[in-house]
Amino acid sequence: MPVSRARPRESVRNPQTSAGSAGPRTARPARERRGATGSPPFGKLRAPRAESRGARATGPGCGAEPHVIKDFDIVIVGSGAGGGTVAQALGPLVRDGVRVVVLEWGTRLKEEEYTGREVEMATRLYFDAGGFLTRDRTMTLAFGRAYGGSTVVYTGTSLTIPEATVARWGVGGLTYDDLARRSRKYLEENHVHLLDQADINDNNRLFHDACRALGYRVEQFPINVRGCQGSGLCNLGCPNAAKMGTHRVQLPEAERQGVTVVTNCRVDRVDLDGRTLHVEVRDPGFGQPSSWTPGRYRVRAKAVVLAAGAVNSPALLLRSGLGSRLPALGRYFTCHPALILVGQHARPITNYHGHPKSYYCDHFAQSHGFLLETCMYFPFVTAKNLAGFGEAHQRLMSHMDRLQMILVLAIDPARADNRVTIDRDGQPVVDYTLAAETKRALVDSMRASARIFFAAGAERVHAPAGVKFLIEAAERDRIDELIPYEGLRPGKASISSAHLMGGCRMGGGPADSVADAWGEVHGVPWLFVADGSLFPRCAEINPYVTIMALADRVAERVRERIGTLRAG
C-alpha cells in the first residue's frame, strides 16, 4: 500500500509588511558575514550580543529580508547518530499525516565526491574543516557536518555502554537494561560484527600481540561495515560506501517513509514563543542540491528535536535564550581528550591498508583513567600531532609506512567550568581546561603505549610529553623518566577530541541539568534533545551506539506526545 506523504504548508512573507509573521516582534536589519572564497559554507552564525541579558538574535532569518514560512509537526535538527535515529523511528508517523523534517547543516555528497583526499574531505565533511579549537587553542575538536553527521567520518566502532558507567551517571529513569536493549537493535540494524582475522593488518595485530605479551586486557572492536575493502579512509568518509552510518541506513529509510531531509540548512535559533526555527539554506558549491532552494526560512513546528551535537545543540539553545532558565546549559562538557602516538619499526608494516581500528585496551580504564585504541591517521593529521619541528620530525614523517599508531583517550571528569558558550556573534566557543587527573592519565597512557610499541618490536617511539623527540628501544627501561608528568604542556602536545559529550546533560531538574531522562528540555514540553550532549558524564567508551540508544528513547517520547502537541 503506498505511503501517503504529508506535505508541509508553505508561504512567503516579508516581516516588514506582513502582520502576524512568526519571529521577533520588531524586525531588525540582517547582519551577515559573507564567507571568503574557500571558507566553510555559511560563514559565521549571528546571535545576541548578550544572551544572558535576553537580547534577541540578529542572525539569518531574523532581519528584514523576505523569508519562506514552512509548517511541520516535528522538526529534527541534525542527521547524525541522534538525528538520523530519531528520523527513522518517527518515519512511520508520516503515514498518519504527521509532517516530519530533518534540517542538516552539512551537505549530502555525491558518491564520486568521496575522494579520500585528506584536506578536501576534511573541508567538506567536518565543522571548521576538523580544526575547531577550544577557547585557549590548546585542544582541537573534530565533529562532522554532513548528511549523516559524524557517522560519516568515524571508524564505525560500535560498543554498548558498560553497566557500571550507567550506574555512575545516576540519572533517574534511565537504566542499563533499557539502553542495552535499544543498543542491540542498532547493532543488528547497522550490520555490526567482528572483522575476520585475515582482514586485520599489521598495525592492529602488533598492538594486540604486544598487549597480550604485557598482560594488558585487549579486545576486538565490533564495527559497522558491509563490504569493507580496507581502504583505511574511514575518517574521511568511506569511498566504497561500506560504513553503515546513518547516511547509509537510518536516513534513507526515513526518506522512504516520507520524512523530508533538507541539507545545506543552518538553524540559527528557535523562537520559543512561536515554536519557530530561523534557518537559512545556501549552496556550498559541492554535493547534491538541497531539497529547498537557497534562502531564508522560518519553520514552524509542534515539536522540535535538537540533535546537532555536543557543541552546536547547547550553542543553539543559548542563542535561543534558554541560558537564564537553565543554569546547567552548556556545562559539564566532556570529550575524552586524546593523543595520537607513534612507534617506528625497522621495516614497512601494513598500516594504511586495512581497517584502521580493530582493537582496544581498557586495562587501565578504572585504575588510571585512560583507554588505548589502534588507529592510523593521514599525513597532515600525523604531522600535526608530532611535538616539534625540523629534521627529526621530517625524518619520522618520511617513514610513514613503518609507523605503528595508538590513540589514547583520557576518561575526563564532568566539571561545570568545562562548557560550551557563545561569543558576541553567536559562534560556539568551548571553554575546556584539563583536570589534574586528566593530565596524569594522558602521561600514564603515553608510558603504557611506549611499552606496547617496544613490546611490538618498534625501534623508537615518539611521545609528546617526552624529554626528547624520540625514545630509542635501548632506553625502554627509562620510560617513566623520559616521559615525565611535567612534560605534558597544553599547547605543546597536540591534544584532540572526537568524542564530544555533555552540555545538555540529563538529570532530575533544571537546577543542575537541561533535560530529563527522555531528552525533554525542562520547562519546554515540546523541545527535546537527542545527541551526545545529553550525557551527564563521559561515556568511558566510544559513544556512537549509546547516542543511538538515547535517541531511540527520545523518539519514543515524541511519539507519545505528538498527538497532544499537534492539538495544542
JSON list of C-alpha atoms in Angstrom, two decimals, residues 355-493:
[
{"chain": "A", "resi": 355, "resn": "HIS", "atom": "CA", "xyz": [40.51, -1.13, 8.66]},
{"chain": "A", "resi": 356, "resn": "PRO", "atom": "CA", "xyz": [42.38, 1.26, 10.99]},
{"chain": "A", "resi": 357, "resn": "LYS", "atom": "CA", "xyz": [40.73, 0.38, 14.30]},
{"chain": "A", "resi": 358, "resn": "SER", "atom": "CA", "xyz": [40.42, -3.29, 15.22]},
{"chain": "A", "resi": 359, "resn": "TYR", "atom": "CA", "xyz": [41.43, -3.43, 18.90]},
{"chain": "A", "resi": 360, "resn": "TYR", "atom": "CA", "xyz": [41.12, -1.52, 22.15]},
{"chain": "A", "resi": 361, "resn": "CYS", "atom": "CA", "xyz": [42.65, -1.91, 25.59]},
{"chain": "A", "resi": 362, "resn": "ASP", "atom": "CA", "xyz": [40.58, -0.93, 28.63]},
{"chain": "A", "resi": 363, "resn": "HIS", "atom": "CA", "xyz": [43.04, -2.49, 31.06]},
{"chain": "A", "resi": 364, "resn": "PHE", "atom": "CA", "xyz": [43.77, 0.90, 32.66]},
{"chain": "A", "resi": 365, "resn": "ALA", "atom": "CA", "xyz": [40.31, 2.46, 32.46]},
{"chain": "A", "resi": 366, "resn": "GLN", "atom": "CA", "xyz": [39.43, 2.16, 36.15]},
{"chain": "A", "resi": 367, "resn": "SER", "atom": "CA", "xyz": [42.90, 2.18, 37.66]},
{"chain": "A", "resi": 368, "resn": "HIS", "atom": "CA", "xyz": [44.47, 5.03, 35.65]},
{"chain": "A", "resi": 369, "resn": "GLY", "atom": "CA", "xyz": [41.61, 6.66, 33.75]},
{"chain": "A", "resi": 370, "resn": "PHE", "atom": "CA", "xyz": [42.52, 6.03, 30.13]},
{"chain": "A", "resi": 371, "resn": "LEU", "atom": "CA", "xyz": [41.75, 3.84, 27.13]},
{"chain": "A", "resi": 372, "resn": "LEU", "atom": "CA", "xyz": [44.05, 2.74, 24.30]},
{"chain": "A", "resi": 373, "resn": "GLU", "atom": "CA", "xyz": [42.90, 2.07, 20.75]},
{"chain": "A", "resi": 374, "resn": "THR", "atom": "CA", "xyz": [44.55, 1.21, 17.49]},
{"chain": "A", "resi": 375, "resn": "CYS", "atom": "CA", "xyz": [44.40, 3.89, 14.83]},
{"chain": "A", "resi": 376, "resn": "MET", "atom": "CA", "xyz": [46.01, 5.06, 11.61]},
{"chain": "A", "resi": 377, "resn": "TYR", "atom": "CA", "xyz": [45.81, 8.65, 10.51]},
{"chain": "A", "resi": 378, "resn": "PHE", "atom": "CA", "xyz": [46.82, 10.59, 7.46]},
{"chain": "A", "resi": 379, "resn": "PRO", "atom": "CA", "xyz": [49.94, 12.66, 6.72]},
{"chain": "A", "resi": 380, "resn": "PHE", "atom": "CA", "xyz": [48.58, 16.08, 7.74]},
{"chain": "A", "resi": 381, "resn": "VAL", "atom": "CA", "xyz": [46.98, 14.85, 10.97]},
{"chain": "A", "resi": 382, "resn": "THR", "atom": "CA", "xyz": [50.04, 12.76, 11.82]},
{"chain": "A", "resi": 383, "resn": "ALA", "atom": "CA", "xyz": [52.45, 15.64, 11.23]},
{"chain": "A", "resi": 384, "resn": "LYS", "atom": "CA", "xyz": [50.31, 17.96, 13.35]},
{"chain": "A", "resi": 385, "resn": "ASN", "atom": "CA", "xyz": [50.29, 15.51, 16.24]},
{"chain": "A", "resi": 386, "resn": "LEU", "atom": "CA", "xyz": [54.05, 15.16, 16.46]},
{"chain": "A", "resi": 387, "resn": "ALA", "atom": "CA", "xyz": [55.55, 17.54, 19.00]},
{"chain": "A", "resi": 388, "resn": "GLY", "atom": "CA", "xyz": [58.22, 19.74, 17.44]},
{"chain": "A", "resi": 389, "resn": "PHE", "atom": "CA", "xyz": [59.55, 20.60, 14.01]},
{"chain": "A", "resi": 390, "resn": "GLY", "atom": "CA", "xyz": [62.72, 20.27, 11.98]},
{"chain": "A", "resi": 391, "resn": "GLU", "atom": "CA", "xyz": [64.88, 17.43, 10.76]},
{"chain": "A", "resi": 392, "resn": "ALA", "atom": "CA", "xyz": [63.80, 14.77, 13.27]},
{"chain": "A", "resi": 393, "resn": "HIS", "atom": "CA", "xyz": [60.14, 15.50, 12.52]},
{"chain": "A", "resi": 394, "resn": "GLN", "atom": "CA", "xyz": [60.77, 15.30, 8.78]},
{"chain": "A", "resi": 395, "resn": "ARG", "atom": "CA", "xyz": [62.74, 12.08, 9.07]},
{"chain": "A", "resi": 396, "resn": "LEU", "atom": "CA", "xyz": [59.99, 10.37, 11.09]},
{"chain": "A", "resi": 397, "resn": "MET", "atom": "CA", "xyz": [57.31, 11.53, 8.63]},
{"chain": "A", "resi": 398, "resn": "SER", "atom": "CA", "xyz": [59.35, 10.14, 5.73]},
{"chain": "A", "resi": 399, "resn": "HIS", "atom": "CA", "xyz": [58.86, 6.66, 7.22]},
{"chain": "A", "resi": 400, "resn": "MET", "atom": "CA", "xyz": [55.05, 6.67, 7.38]},
{"chain": "A", "resi": 401, "resn": "ASP", "atom": "CA", "xyz": [54.99, 3.13, 6.04]},
{"chain": "A", "resi": 402, "resn": "ARG", "atom": "CA", "xyz": [56.89, 1.97, 9.16]},
{"chain": "A", "resi": 403, "resn": "LEU", "atom": "CA", "xyz": [54.74, 3.72, 11.74]},
{"chain": "A", "resi": 404, "resn": "GLN", "atom": "CA", "xyz": [52.51, 1.95, 14.21]},
{"chain": "A", "resi": 405, "resn": "MET", "atom": "CA", "xyz": [49.90, 4.19, 15.86]},
{"chain": "A", "resi": 406, "resn": "ILE", "atom": "CA", "xyz": [47.96, 4.18, 19.11]},
{"chain": "A", "resi": 407, "resn": "LEU", "atom": "CA", "xyz": [45.17, 6.57, 20.05]},
{"chain": "A", "resi": 408, "resn": "VAL", "atom": "CA", "xyz": [44.96, 7.31, 23.77]},
{"chain": "A", "resi": 409, "resn": "LEU", "atom": "CA", "xyz": [41.74, 8.59, 25.34]},
{"chain": "A", "resi": 410, "resn": "ALA", "atom": "CA", "xyz": [41.53, 10.09, 28.82]},
{"chain": "A", "resi": 411, "resn": "ILE", "atom": "CA", "xyz": [38.35, 9.45, 30.79]},
{"chain": "A", "resi": 412, "resn": "ASP", "atom": "CA", "xyz": [37.73, 13.03, 31.85]},
{"chain": "A", "resi": 413, "resn": "PRO", "atom": "CA", "xyz": [35.51, 14.18, 34.74]},
{"chain": "A", "resi": 414, "resn": "ALA", "atom": "CA", "xyz": [32.36, 16.25, 34.17]},
{"chain": "A", "resi": 415, "resn": "ARG", "atom": "CA", "xyz": [33.12, 19.71, 35.55]},
{"chain": "A", "resi": 416, "resn": "ALA", "atom": "CA", "xyz": [30.77, 22.69, 35.47]},
{"chain": "A", "resi": 417, "resn": "ASP", "atom": "CA", "xyz": [33.51, 25.05, 34.26]},
{"chain": "A", "resi": 418, "resn": "ASN", "atom": "CA", "xyz": [34.17, 22.95, 31.16]},
{"chain": "A", "resi": 419, "resn": "ARG", "atom": "CA", "xyz": [31.42, 24.32, 28.99]},
{"chain": "A", "resi": 420, "resn": "VAL", "atom": "CA", "xyz": [30.03, 25.41, 25.65]},
{"chain": "A", "resi": 421, "resn": "THR", "atom": "CA", "xyz": [29.24, 29.11, 25.37]},
{"chain": "A", "resi": 422, "resn": "ILE", "atom": "CA", "xyz": [28.63, 31.53, 22.51]},
{"chain": "A", "resi": 423, "resn": "ASP", "atom": "CA", "xyz": [30.60, 34.61, 21.55]},
{"chain": "A", "resi": 424, "resn": "ARG", "atom": "CA", "xyz": [29.23, 38.03, 20.62]},
{"chain": "A", "resi": 425, "resn": "ASP", "atom": "CA", "xyz": [28.45, 36.75, 17.13]},
{"chain": "A", "resi": 426, "resn": "GLY", "atom": "CA", "xyz": [26.67, 33.62, 18.34]},
{"chain": "A", "resi": 427, "resn": "GLN", "atom": "CA", "xyz": [29.52, 31.32, 17.37]},
{"chain": "A", "resi": 428, "resn": "PRO", "atom": "CA", "xyz": [30.02, 28.32, 19.67]},
{"chain": "A", "resi": 429, "resn": "VAL", "atom": "CA", "xyz": [33.00, 28.58, 21.99]},
{"chain": "A", "resi": 430, "resn": "VAL", "atom": "CA", "xyz": [34.27, 25.69, 24.11]},
{"chain": "A", "resi": 431, "resn": "ASP", "atom": "CA", "xyz": [35.98, 26.52, 27.39]},
{"chain": "A", "resi": 432, "resn": "TYR", "atom": "CA", "xyz": [37.89, 23.43, 28.46]},
{"chain": "A", "resi": 433, "resn": "THR", "atom": "CA", "xyz": [40.68, 23.01, 30.99]},
{"chain": "A", "resi": 434, "resn": "LEU", "atom": "CA", "xyz": [42.38, 19.68, 31.55]},
{"chain": "A", "resi": 435, "resn": "ALA", "atom": "CA", "xyz": [41.84, 18.48, 35.10]},
{"chain": "A", "resi": 436, "resn": "ALA", "atom": "CA", "xyz": [44.93, 17.40, 37.02]},
{"chain": "A", "resi": 437, "resn": "GLU", "atom": "CA", "xyz": [43.79, 13.77, 36.92]},
{"chain": "A", "resi": 438, "resn": "THR", "atom": "CA", "xyz": [43.26, 14.02, 33.16]},
{"chain": "A", "resi": 439, "resn": "LYS", "atom": "CA", "xyz": [46.81, 15.32, 32.61]},
{"chain": "A", "resi": 440, "resn": "ARG", "atom": "CA", "xyz": [48.15, 12.49, 34.74]},
{"chain": "A", "resi": 441, "resn": "ALA", "atom": "CA", "xyz": [46.09, 9.95, 32.79]},
{"chain": "A", "resi": 442, "resn": "LEU", "atom": "CA", "xyz": [47.46, 11.25, 29.48]},
{"chain": "A", "resi": 443, "resn": "VAL", "atom": "CA", "xyz": [51.06, 10.87, 30.68]},
{"chain": "A", "resi": 444, "resn": "ASP", "atom": "CA", "xyz": [50.35, 7.40, 32.08]},
{"chain": "A", "resi": 445, "resn": "SER", "atom": "CA", "xyz": [48.80, 6.47, 28.74]},
{"chain": "A", "resi": 446, "resn": "MET", "atom": "CA", "xyz": [51.93, 7.60, 26.89]},
{"chain": "A", "resi": 447, "resn": "ARG", "atom": "CA", "xyz": [54.07, 5.43, 29.13]},
{"chain": "A", "resi": 448, "resn": "ALA", "atom": "CA", "xyz": [51.83, 2.40, 28.61]},
{"chain": "A", "resi": 449, "resn": "SER", "atom": "CA", "xyz": [51.78, 2.99, 24.86]},
{"chain": "A", "resi": 450, "resn": "ALA", "atom": "CA", "xyz": [55.57, 3.23, 24.72]},
{"chain": "A", "resi": 451, "resn": "ARG", "atom": "CA", "xyz": [55.80, -0.16, 26.42]},
{"chain": "A", "resi": 452, "resn": "ILE", "atom": "CA", "xyz": [53.34, -1.59, 23.88]},
{"chain": "A", "resi": 453, "resn": "PHE", "atom": "CA", "xyz": [55.32, -0.17, 20.95]},
{"chain": "A", "resi": 454, "resn": "PHE", "atom": "CA", "xyz": [58.58, -1.64, 22.23]},
{"chain": "A", "resi": 455, "resn": "ALA", "atom": "CA", "xyz": [56.94, -4.98, 23.02]},
{"chain": "A", "resi": 456, "resn": "ALA", "atom": "CA", "xyz": [55.70, -4.95, 19.41]},
{"chain": "A", "resi": 457, "resn": "GLY", "atom": "CA", "xyz": [59.26, -4.54, 18.14]},
{"chain": "A", "resi": 458, "resn": "ALA", "atom": "CA", "xyz": [59.43, -0.81, 17.45]},
{"chain": "A", "resi": 459, "resn": "GLU", "atom": "CA", "xyz": [62.90, 0.72, 17.22]},
{"chain": "A", "resi": 460, "resn": "ARG", "atom": "CA", "xyz": [61.87, 4.11, 18.57]},
{"chain": "A", "resi": 461, "resn": "VAL", "atom": "CA", "xyz": [58.84, 5.88, 19.98]},
{"chain": "A", "resi": 462, "resn": "HIS", "atom": "CA", "xyz": [57.61, 9.46, 19.90]},
{"chain": "A", "resi": 463, "resn": "ALA", "atom": "CA", "xyz": [55.75, 10.72, 22.99]},
{"chain": "A", "resi": 464, "resn": "PRO", "atom": "CA", "xyz": [54.57, 14.36, 23.07]},
{"chain": "A", "resi": 465, "resn": "ALA", "atom": "CA", "xyz": [55.46, 14.68, 26.76]},
{"chain": "A", "resi": 466, "resn": "GLY", "atom": "CA", "xyz": [58.88, 13.14, 26.28]},
{"chain": "A", "resi": 467, "resn": "VAL", "atom": "CA", "xyz": [62.07, 14.98, 27.20]},
{"chain": "A", "resi": 468, "resn": "LYS", "atom": "CA", "xyz": [63.39, 14.13, 23.73]},
{"chain": "A", "resi": 469, "resn": "PHE", "atom": "CA", "xyz": [61.73, 13.78, 20.34]},
{"chain": "A", "resi": 470, "resn": "LEU", "atom": "CA", "xyz": [62.38, 10.03, 20.07]},
{"chain": "A", "resi": 471, "resn": "ILE", "atom": "CA", "xyz": [62.91, 7.38, 22.72]},
{"chain": "A", "resi": 472, "resn": "GLU", "atom": "CA", "xyz": [65.08, 4.53, 21.48]},
{"chain": "A", "resi": 473, "resn": "ALA", "atom": "CA", "xyz": [64.45, 0.86, 22.19]},
{"chain": "A", "resi": 474, "resn": "ALA", "atom": "CA", "xyz": [67.66, 0.73, 24.22]},
{"chain": "A", "resi": 475, "resn": "GLU", "atom": "CA", "xyz": [66.05, 3.25, 26.59]},
{"chain": "A", "resi": 476, "resn": "ARG", "atom": "CA", "xyz": [62.91, 1.24, 27.24]},
{"chain": "A", "resi": 477, "resn": "ASP", "atom": "CA", "xyz": [63.81, 0.73, 30.89]},
{"chain": "A", "resi": 478, "resn": "ARG", "atom": "CA", "xyz": [63.77, 4.51, 31.43]},
{"chain": "A", "resi": 479, "resn": "ILE", "atom": "CA", "xyz": [60.28, 5.21, 30.06]},
{"chain": "A", "resi": 480, "resn": "ASP", "atom": "CA", "xyz": [58.92, 6.80, 33.24]},
{"chain": "A", "resi": 481, "resn": "GLU", "atom": "CA", "xyz": [61.99, 9.05, 33.47]},
{"chain": "A", "resi": 482, "resn": "LEU", "atom": "CA", "xyz": [61.85, 10.04, 29.79]},
{"chain": "A", "resi": 483, "resn": "ILE", "atom": "CA", "xyz": [58.08, 10.74, 29.81]},
{"chain": "A", "resi": 484, "resn": "PRO", "atom": "CA", "xyz": [57.67, 12.82, 32.99]},
{"chain": "A", "resi": 485, "resn": "TYR", "atom": "CA", "xyz": [54.37, 14.19, 34.27]},
{"chain": "A", "resi": 486, "resn": "GLU", "atom": "CA", "xyz": [55.62, 17.75, 33.97]},
{"chain": "A", "resi": 487, "resn": "GLY", "atom": "CA", "xyz": [56.41, 17.11, 30.29]},
{"chain": "A", "resi": 488, "resn": "LEU", "atom": "CA", "xyz": [52.76, 17.40, 29.24]},
{"chain": "A", "resi": 489, "resn": "ARG", "atom": "CA", "xyz": [52.20, 21.04, 28.43]},
{"chain": "A", "resi": 490, "resn": "PRO", "atom": "CA", "xyz": [48.92, 22.02, 26.77]},
{"chain": "A", "resi": 491, "resn": "GLY", "atom": "CA", "xyz": [49.79, 23.93, 23.64]},
{"chain": "A", "resi": 492, "resn": "LYS", "atom": "CA", "xyz": [52.93, 21.89, 23.08]},
{"chain": "A", "resi": 493, "resn": "ALA", "atom": "CA", "xyz": [51.24, 18.49, 22.93]}
]
